[in-house]
Coordinates of C-alpha atoms and ligand atoms in Angstrom, one line a residue:
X2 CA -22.6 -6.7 -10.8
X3 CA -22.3 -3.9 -13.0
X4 CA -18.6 -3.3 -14.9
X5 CA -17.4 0.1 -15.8
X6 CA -14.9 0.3 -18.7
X7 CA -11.5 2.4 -17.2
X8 CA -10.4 5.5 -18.9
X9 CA -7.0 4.8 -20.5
X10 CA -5.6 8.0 -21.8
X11 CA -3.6 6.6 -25.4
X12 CA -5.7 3.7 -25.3
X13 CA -9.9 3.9 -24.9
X14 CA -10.1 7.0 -26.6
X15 CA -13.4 7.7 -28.3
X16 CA -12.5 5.7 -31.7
X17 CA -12.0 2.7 -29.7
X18 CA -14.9 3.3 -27.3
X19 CA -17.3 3.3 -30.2
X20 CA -16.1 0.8 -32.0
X21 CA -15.9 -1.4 -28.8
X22 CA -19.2 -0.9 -27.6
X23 CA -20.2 -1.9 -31.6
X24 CA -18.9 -5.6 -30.9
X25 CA -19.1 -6.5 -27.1
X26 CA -21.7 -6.7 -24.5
X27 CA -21.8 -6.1 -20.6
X28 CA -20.3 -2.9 -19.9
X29 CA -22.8 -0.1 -18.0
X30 CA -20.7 3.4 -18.9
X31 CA -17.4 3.9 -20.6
X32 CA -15.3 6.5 -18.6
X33 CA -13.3 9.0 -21.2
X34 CA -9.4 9.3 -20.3
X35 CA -9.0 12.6 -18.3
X36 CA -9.7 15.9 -20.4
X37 CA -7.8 18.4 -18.8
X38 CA -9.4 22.1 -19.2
X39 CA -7.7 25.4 -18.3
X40 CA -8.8 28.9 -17.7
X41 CA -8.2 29.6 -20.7
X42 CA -10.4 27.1 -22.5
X43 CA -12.0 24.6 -21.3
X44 CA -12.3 22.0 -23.7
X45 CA -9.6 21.4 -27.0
X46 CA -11.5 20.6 -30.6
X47 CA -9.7 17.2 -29.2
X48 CA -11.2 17.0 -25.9
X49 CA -14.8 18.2 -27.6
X50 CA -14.6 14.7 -30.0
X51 CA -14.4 12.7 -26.6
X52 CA -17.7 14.3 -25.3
X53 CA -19.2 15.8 -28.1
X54 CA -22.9 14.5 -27.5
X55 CA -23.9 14.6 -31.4
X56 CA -21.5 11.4 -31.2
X57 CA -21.6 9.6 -28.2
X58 CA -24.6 8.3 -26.1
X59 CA -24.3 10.3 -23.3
X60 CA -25.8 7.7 -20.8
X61 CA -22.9 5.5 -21.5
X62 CA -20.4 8.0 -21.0
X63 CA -18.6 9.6 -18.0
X64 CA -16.5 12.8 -18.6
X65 CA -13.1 12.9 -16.6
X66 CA -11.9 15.6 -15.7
X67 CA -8.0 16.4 -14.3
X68 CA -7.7 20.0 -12.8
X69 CA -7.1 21.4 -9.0
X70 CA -8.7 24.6 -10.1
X71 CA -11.9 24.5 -8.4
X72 CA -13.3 27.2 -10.7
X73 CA -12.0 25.3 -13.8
X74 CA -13.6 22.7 -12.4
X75 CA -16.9 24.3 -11.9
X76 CA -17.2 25.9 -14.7
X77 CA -16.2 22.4 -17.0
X78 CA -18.7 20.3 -14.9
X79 CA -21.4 23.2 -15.9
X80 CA -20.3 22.6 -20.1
X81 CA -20.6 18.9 -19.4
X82 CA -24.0 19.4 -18.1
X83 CA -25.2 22.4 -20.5
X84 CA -24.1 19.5 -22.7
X85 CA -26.7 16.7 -21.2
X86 CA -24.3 14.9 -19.3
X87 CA -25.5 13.7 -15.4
X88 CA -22.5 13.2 -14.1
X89 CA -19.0 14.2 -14.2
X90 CA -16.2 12.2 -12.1
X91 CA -12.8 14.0 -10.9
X92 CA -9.4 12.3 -11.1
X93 CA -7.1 11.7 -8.3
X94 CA -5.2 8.7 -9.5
X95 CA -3.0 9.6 -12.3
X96 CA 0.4 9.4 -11.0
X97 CA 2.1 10.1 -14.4
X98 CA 5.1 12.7 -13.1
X99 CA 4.0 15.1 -15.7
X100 CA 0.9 15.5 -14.0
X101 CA 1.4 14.4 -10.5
X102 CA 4.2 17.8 -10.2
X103 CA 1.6 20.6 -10.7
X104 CA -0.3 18.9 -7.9
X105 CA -2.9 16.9 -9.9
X106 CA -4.1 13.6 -10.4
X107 CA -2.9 11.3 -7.6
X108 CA -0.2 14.4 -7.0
X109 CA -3.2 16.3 -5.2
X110 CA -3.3 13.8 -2.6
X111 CA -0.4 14.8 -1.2
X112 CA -2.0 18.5 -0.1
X113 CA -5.2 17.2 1.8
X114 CA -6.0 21.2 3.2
X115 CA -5.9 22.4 -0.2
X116 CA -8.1 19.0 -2.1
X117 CA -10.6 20.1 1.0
X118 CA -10.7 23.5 0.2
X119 CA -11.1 22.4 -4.0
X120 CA -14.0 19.8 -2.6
X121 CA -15.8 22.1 -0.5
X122 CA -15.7 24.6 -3.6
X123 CA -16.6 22.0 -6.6
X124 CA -19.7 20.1 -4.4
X125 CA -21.0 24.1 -3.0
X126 CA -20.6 25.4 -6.8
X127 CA -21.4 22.8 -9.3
X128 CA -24.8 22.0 -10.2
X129 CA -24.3 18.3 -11.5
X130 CA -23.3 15.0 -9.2
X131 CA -19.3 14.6 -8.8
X132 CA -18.2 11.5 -8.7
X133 CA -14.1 10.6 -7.5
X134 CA -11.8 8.3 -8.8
X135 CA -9.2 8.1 -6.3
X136 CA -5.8 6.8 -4.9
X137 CA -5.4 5.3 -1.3
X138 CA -2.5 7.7 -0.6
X139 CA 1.0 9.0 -2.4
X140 CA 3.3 7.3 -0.4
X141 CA 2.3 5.7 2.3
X142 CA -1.2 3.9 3.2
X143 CA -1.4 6.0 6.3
X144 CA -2.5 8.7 4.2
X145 CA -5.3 6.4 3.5
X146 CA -7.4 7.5 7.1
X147 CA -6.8 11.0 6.6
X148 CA -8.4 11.1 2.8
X149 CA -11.3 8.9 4.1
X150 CA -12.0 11.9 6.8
X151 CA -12.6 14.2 3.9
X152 CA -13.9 12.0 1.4
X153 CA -16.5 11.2 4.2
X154 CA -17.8 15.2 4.1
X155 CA -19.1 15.8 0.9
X156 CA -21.9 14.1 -1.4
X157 CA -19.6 12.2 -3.8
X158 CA -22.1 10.4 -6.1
X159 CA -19.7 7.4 -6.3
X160 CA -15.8 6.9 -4.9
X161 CA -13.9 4.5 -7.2
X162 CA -11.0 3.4 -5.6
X163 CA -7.9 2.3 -7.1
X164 CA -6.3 0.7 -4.0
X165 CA -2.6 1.6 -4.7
X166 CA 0.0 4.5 -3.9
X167 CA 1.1 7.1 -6.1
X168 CA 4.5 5.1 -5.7
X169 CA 3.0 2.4 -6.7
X170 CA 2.6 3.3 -10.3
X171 CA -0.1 0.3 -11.4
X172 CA 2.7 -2.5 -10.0
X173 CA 2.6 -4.8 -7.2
X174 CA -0.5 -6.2 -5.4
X175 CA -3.4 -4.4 -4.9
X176 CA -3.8 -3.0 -0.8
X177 CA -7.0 -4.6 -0.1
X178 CA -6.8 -3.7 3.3
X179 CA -7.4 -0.1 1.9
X180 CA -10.1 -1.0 0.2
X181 CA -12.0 -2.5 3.2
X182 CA -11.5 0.7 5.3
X183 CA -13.3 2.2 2.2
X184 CA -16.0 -0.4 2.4
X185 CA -16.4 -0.1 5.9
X186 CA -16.5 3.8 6.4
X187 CA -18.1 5.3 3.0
X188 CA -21.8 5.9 2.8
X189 CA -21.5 6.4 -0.9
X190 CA -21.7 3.7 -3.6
X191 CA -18.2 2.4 -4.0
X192 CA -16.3 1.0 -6.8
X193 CA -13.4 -1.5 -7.0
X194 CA -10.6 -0.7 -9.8
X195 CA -7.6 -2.9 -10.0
X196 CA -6.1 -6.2 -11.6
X197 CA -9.5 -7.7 -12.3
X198 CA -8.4 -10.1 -14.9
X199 CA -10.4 -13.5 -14.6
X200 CA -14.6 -14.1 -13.7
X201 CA -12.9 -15.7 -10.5
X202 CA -11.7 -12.2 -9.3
X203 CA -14.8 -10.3 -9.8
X204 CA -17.0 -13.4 -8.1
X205 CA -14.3 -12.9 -5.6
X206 CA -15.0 -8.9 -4.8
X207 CA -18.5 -9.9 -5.2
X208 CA -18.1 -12.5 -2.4
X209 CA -16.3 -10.3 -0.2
X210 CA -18.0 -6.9 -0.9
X211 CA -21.9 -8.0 -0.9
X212 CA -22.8 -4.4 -1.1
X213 CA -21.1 -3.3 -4.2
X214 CA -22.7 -3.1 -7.2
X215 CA -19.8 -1.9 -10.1
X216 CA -16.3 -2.8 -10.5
X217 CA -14.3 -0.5 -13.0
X218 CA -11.7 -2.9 -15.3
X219 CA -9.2 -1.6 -17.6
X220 CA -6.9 -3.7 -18.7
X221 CA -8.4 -6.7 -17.7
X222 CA -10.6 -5.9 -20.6
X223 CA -7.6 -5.2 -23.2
X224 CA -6.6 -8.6 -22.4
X225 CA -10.0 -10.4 -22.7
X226 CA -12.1 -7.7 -24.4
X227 CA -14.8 -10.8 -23.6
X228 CA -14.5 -10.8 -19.4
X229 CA -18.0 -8.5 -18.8
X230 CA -19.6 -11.0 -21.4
X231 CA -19.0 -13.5 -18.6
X232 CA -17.2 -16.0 -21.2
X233 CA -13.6 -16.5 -20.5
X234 CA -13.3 -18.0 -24.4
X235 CA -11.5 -15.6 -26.5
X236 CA -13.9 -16.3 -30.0
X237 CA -11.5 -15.4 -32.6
X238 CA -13.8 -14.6 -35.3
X239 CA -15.3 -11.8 -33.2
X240 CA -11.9 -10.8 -32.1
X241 CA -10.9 -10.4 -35.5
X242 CA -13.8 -8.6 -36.8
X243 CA -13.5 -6.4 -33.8
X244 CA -10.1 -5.8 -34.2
X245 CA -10.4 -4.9 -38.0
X246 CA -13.8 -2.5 -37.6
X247 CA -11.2 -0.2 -35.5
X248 CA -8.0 -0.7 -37.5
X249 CA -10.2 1.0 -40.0
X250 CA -11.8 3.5 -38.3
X251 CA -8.6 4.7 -36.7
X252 CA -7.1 4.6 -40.7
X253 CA -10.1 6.8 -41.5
X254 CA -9.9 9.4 -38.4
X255 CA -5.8 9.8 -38.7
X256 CA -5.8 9.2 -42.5
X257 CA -2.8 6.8 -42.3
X258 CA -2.0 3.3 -41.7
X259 CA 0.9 3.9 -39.3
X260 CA -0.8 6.1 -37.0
X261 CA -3.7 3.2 -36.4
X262 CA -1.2 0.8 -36.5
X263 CA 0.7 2.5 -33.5
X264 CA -2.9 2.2 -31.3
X265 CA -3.5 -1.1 -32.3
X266 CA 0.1 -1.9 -31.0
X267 CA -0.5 -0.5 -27.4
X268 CA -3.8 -2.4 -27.5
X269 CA -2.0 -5.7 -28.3
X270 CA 0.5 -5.0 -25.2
X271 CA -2.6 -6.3 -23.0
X272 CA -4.0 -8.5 -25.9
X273 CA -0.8 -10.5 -25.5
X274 CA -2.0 -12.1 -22.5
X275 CA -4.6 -14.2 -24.1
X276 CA -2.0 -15.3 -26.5
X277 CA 0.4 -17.3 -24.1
X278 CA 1.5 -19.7 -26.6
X279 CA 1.9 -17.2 -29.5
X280 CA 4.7 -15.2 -28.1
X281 CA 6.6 -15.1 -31.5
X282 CA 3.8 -13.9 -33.1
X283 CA 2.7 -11.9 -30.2
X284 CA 6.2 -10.2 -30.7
X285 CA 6.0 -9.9 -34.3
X286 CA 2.6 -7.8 -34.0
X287 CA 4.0 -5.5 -31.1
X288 CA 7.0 -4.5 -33.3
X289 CA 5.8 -4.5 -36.5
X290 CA 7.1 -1.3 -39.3
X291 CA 4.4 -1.4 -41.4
X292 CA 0.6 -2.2 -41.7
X293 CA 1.7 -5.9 -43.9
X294 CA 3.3 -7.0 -40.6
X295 CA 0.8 -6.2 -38.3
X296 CA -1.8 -7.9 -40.4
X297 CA 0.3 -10.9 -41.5
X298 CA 0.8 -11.4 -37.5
X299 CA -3.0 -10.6 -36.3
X300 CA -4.1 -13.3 -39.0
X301 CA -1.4 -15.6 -37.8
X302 CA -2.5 -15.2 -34.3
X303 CA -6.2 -15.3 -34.7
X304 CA -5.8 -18.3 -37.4
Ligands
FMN418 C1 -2.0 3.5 -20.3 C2 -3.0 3.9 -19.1 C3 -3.7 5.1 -19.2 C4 -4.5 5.4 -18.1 N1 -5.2 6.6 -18.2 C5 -6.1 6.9 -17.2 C6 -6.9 8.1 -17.3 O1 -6.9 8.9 -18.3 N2 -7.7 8.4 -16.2 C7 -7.7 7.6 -15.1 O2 -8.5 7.9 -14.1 N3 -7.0 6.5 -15.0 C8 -6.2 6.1 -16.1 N4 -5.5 5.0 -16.0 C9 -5.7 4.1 -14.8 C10 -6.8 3.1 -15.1 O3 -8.1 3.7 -15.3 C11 -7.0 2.0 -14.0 O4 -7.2 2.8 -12.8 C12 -5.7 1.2 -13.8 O5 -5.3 0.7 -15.0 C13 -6.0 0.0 -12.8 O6 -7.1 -0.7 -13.2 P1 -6.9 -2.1 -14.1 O7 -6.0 -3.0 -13.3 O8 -8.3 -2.7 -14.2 O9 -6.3 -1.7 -15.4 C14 -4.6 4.6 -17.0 C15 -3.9 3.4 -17.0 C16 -3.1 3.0 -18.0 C17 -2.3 1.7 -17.9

């Protein structure tokens, strides 16, 4: 099984990417949170330090884009490849309101003529592979049949599904029975995204879906940056080391403490998990003012 690392916009930026990939083992490709471009230019100086190929290594990278502009689209996915990427991947999962009310992200799914129309114009116009990461629907799973049907008609290189709702925000179970119509109806490779938190739950999709070969996992790997190691053993050491290496690197790229401090926070929102019995602690990292209480808590909880 391969495991895909899942773009989290605010979280996996390229910082963390880089310094991640530095201290653990076992992921295949590192998806970038969405870049959105517009008509009016493509990619920010921002967006370019997420891609820039001096930087990264482009065979462990895939761009994602956010746009129902199929010429934006086209003309992005050409950049990306001009660029030396081989494969660009679309999103149709965010269901953040900001982005879901101009009819993007998971919003698009909710206009299946006019995401057929963008589909038929991206895979006719673009001259690299597409792949999609998708939603099962906005509000209902019914939607769900109707999304296959057009999935189903063009040459996606790979559909990762993240089997929830628009509604469903990233809460509540995961609709597996979605999933399986996926399995059952897609000729493309397929790729399970949700809640994989333990080796259990990815032996489990493994059991179940014998011809999948990737899962993507987010913030099962915020929790347990160790779970595509195949050790369920947080080693502290390395945690610390791993933890310092990007507190300083983030110090370096925003050129103050507080700023690193404030992503090293939202990483330790999923951290927490692996911390059950260090809630105090836990709490004191999560709200701490200033870089002294963040490190007096990491060494506390890492001790
Ligand atoms: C804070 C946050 C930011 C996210 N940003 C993106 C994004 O930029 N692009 C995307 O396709 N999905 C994004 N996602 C969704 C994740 O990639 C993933 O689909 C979701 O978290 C479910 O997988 P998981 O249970 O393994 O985390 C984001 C999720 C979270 C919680």
């Amino acid at each position: 099984m391969k495991y895909d690392f899942a773009p989290m916009e605010g979280i996996t930026d390229y910082t963390f990417r880089l310094v991640y990939d530095r201290h653990f083992d076992g992921i295949s490709r590192y998806y970038t949170p969405f870049l959105a471009p517009t008509a009016h230019r493509l990619f920010t100086p921002k967006d370019f330090k997420e891609i820039d190929p001096s930087v990264h290594d482009i065979s462990l990278q895939v761009p994602q884009l956010l746009t129902n502009d199929a010429a934006v689209f086209t003309a992005a996915a050409h950049e990306l490849k001009e660029m030396g990427y081989n494969v660009v991947n679309l999103n149709l999962g965010c269901p953040s309101g900001t982005v879901t009310h101009k009819g993007k992200g998971a919003g698009f799914l909710k206009y299946p003529e006019k995401l057929e129309k963008f589909l038929d114009e991206i895979f006719t116009k673009s001259d690299i592979p597409i792949s999609i990461k998708t939603r099962v629907g906005t509000d209902s799973e019914e939607e769900w049949d109707g999304l296959l049907e057009i999935y189903k008609k063009f040459p996606i290189a790979e559909l990762i599904v993240h089997p929830r709702l628009l509604s469903d925000f990233y809460k509540g179970k995961v609709r597996s029975e979605a999933f399986d119509k996926a399995y059952e109806q897609m000729h493309c490779p397929l790729t399970f995204n949700g809640d994989i938190k333990k080796a259990s739950d990815i032996q489990s999709l493994m059991d179940k879906y014998t011809d999948m070969d990737t899962v993507m996992i987010g913030r099962g790997l915020l929790a347990d940056p160790f779970l595509a190691e195949g050790s369920e053993k947080i080693d502290k050491v390395r945690l610390k080391n791993f933890l310092n290496d990007l507190l300083t690197e983030y110090v370096e790229r925003f050129g103050n403490e507080r700023t690193a401090i404030d992503r090293l926070k939202s990483i330790w929102v999923y951290l927490a998990e692996s911390f059950p019995g260090s809630d105090k602690t836990v709490k004191q990292i999560k709200k701490a003012q200033n870089a002294a209480q963040y490190k007096s808590g990491v060494l506390q909880a890492l001790s």
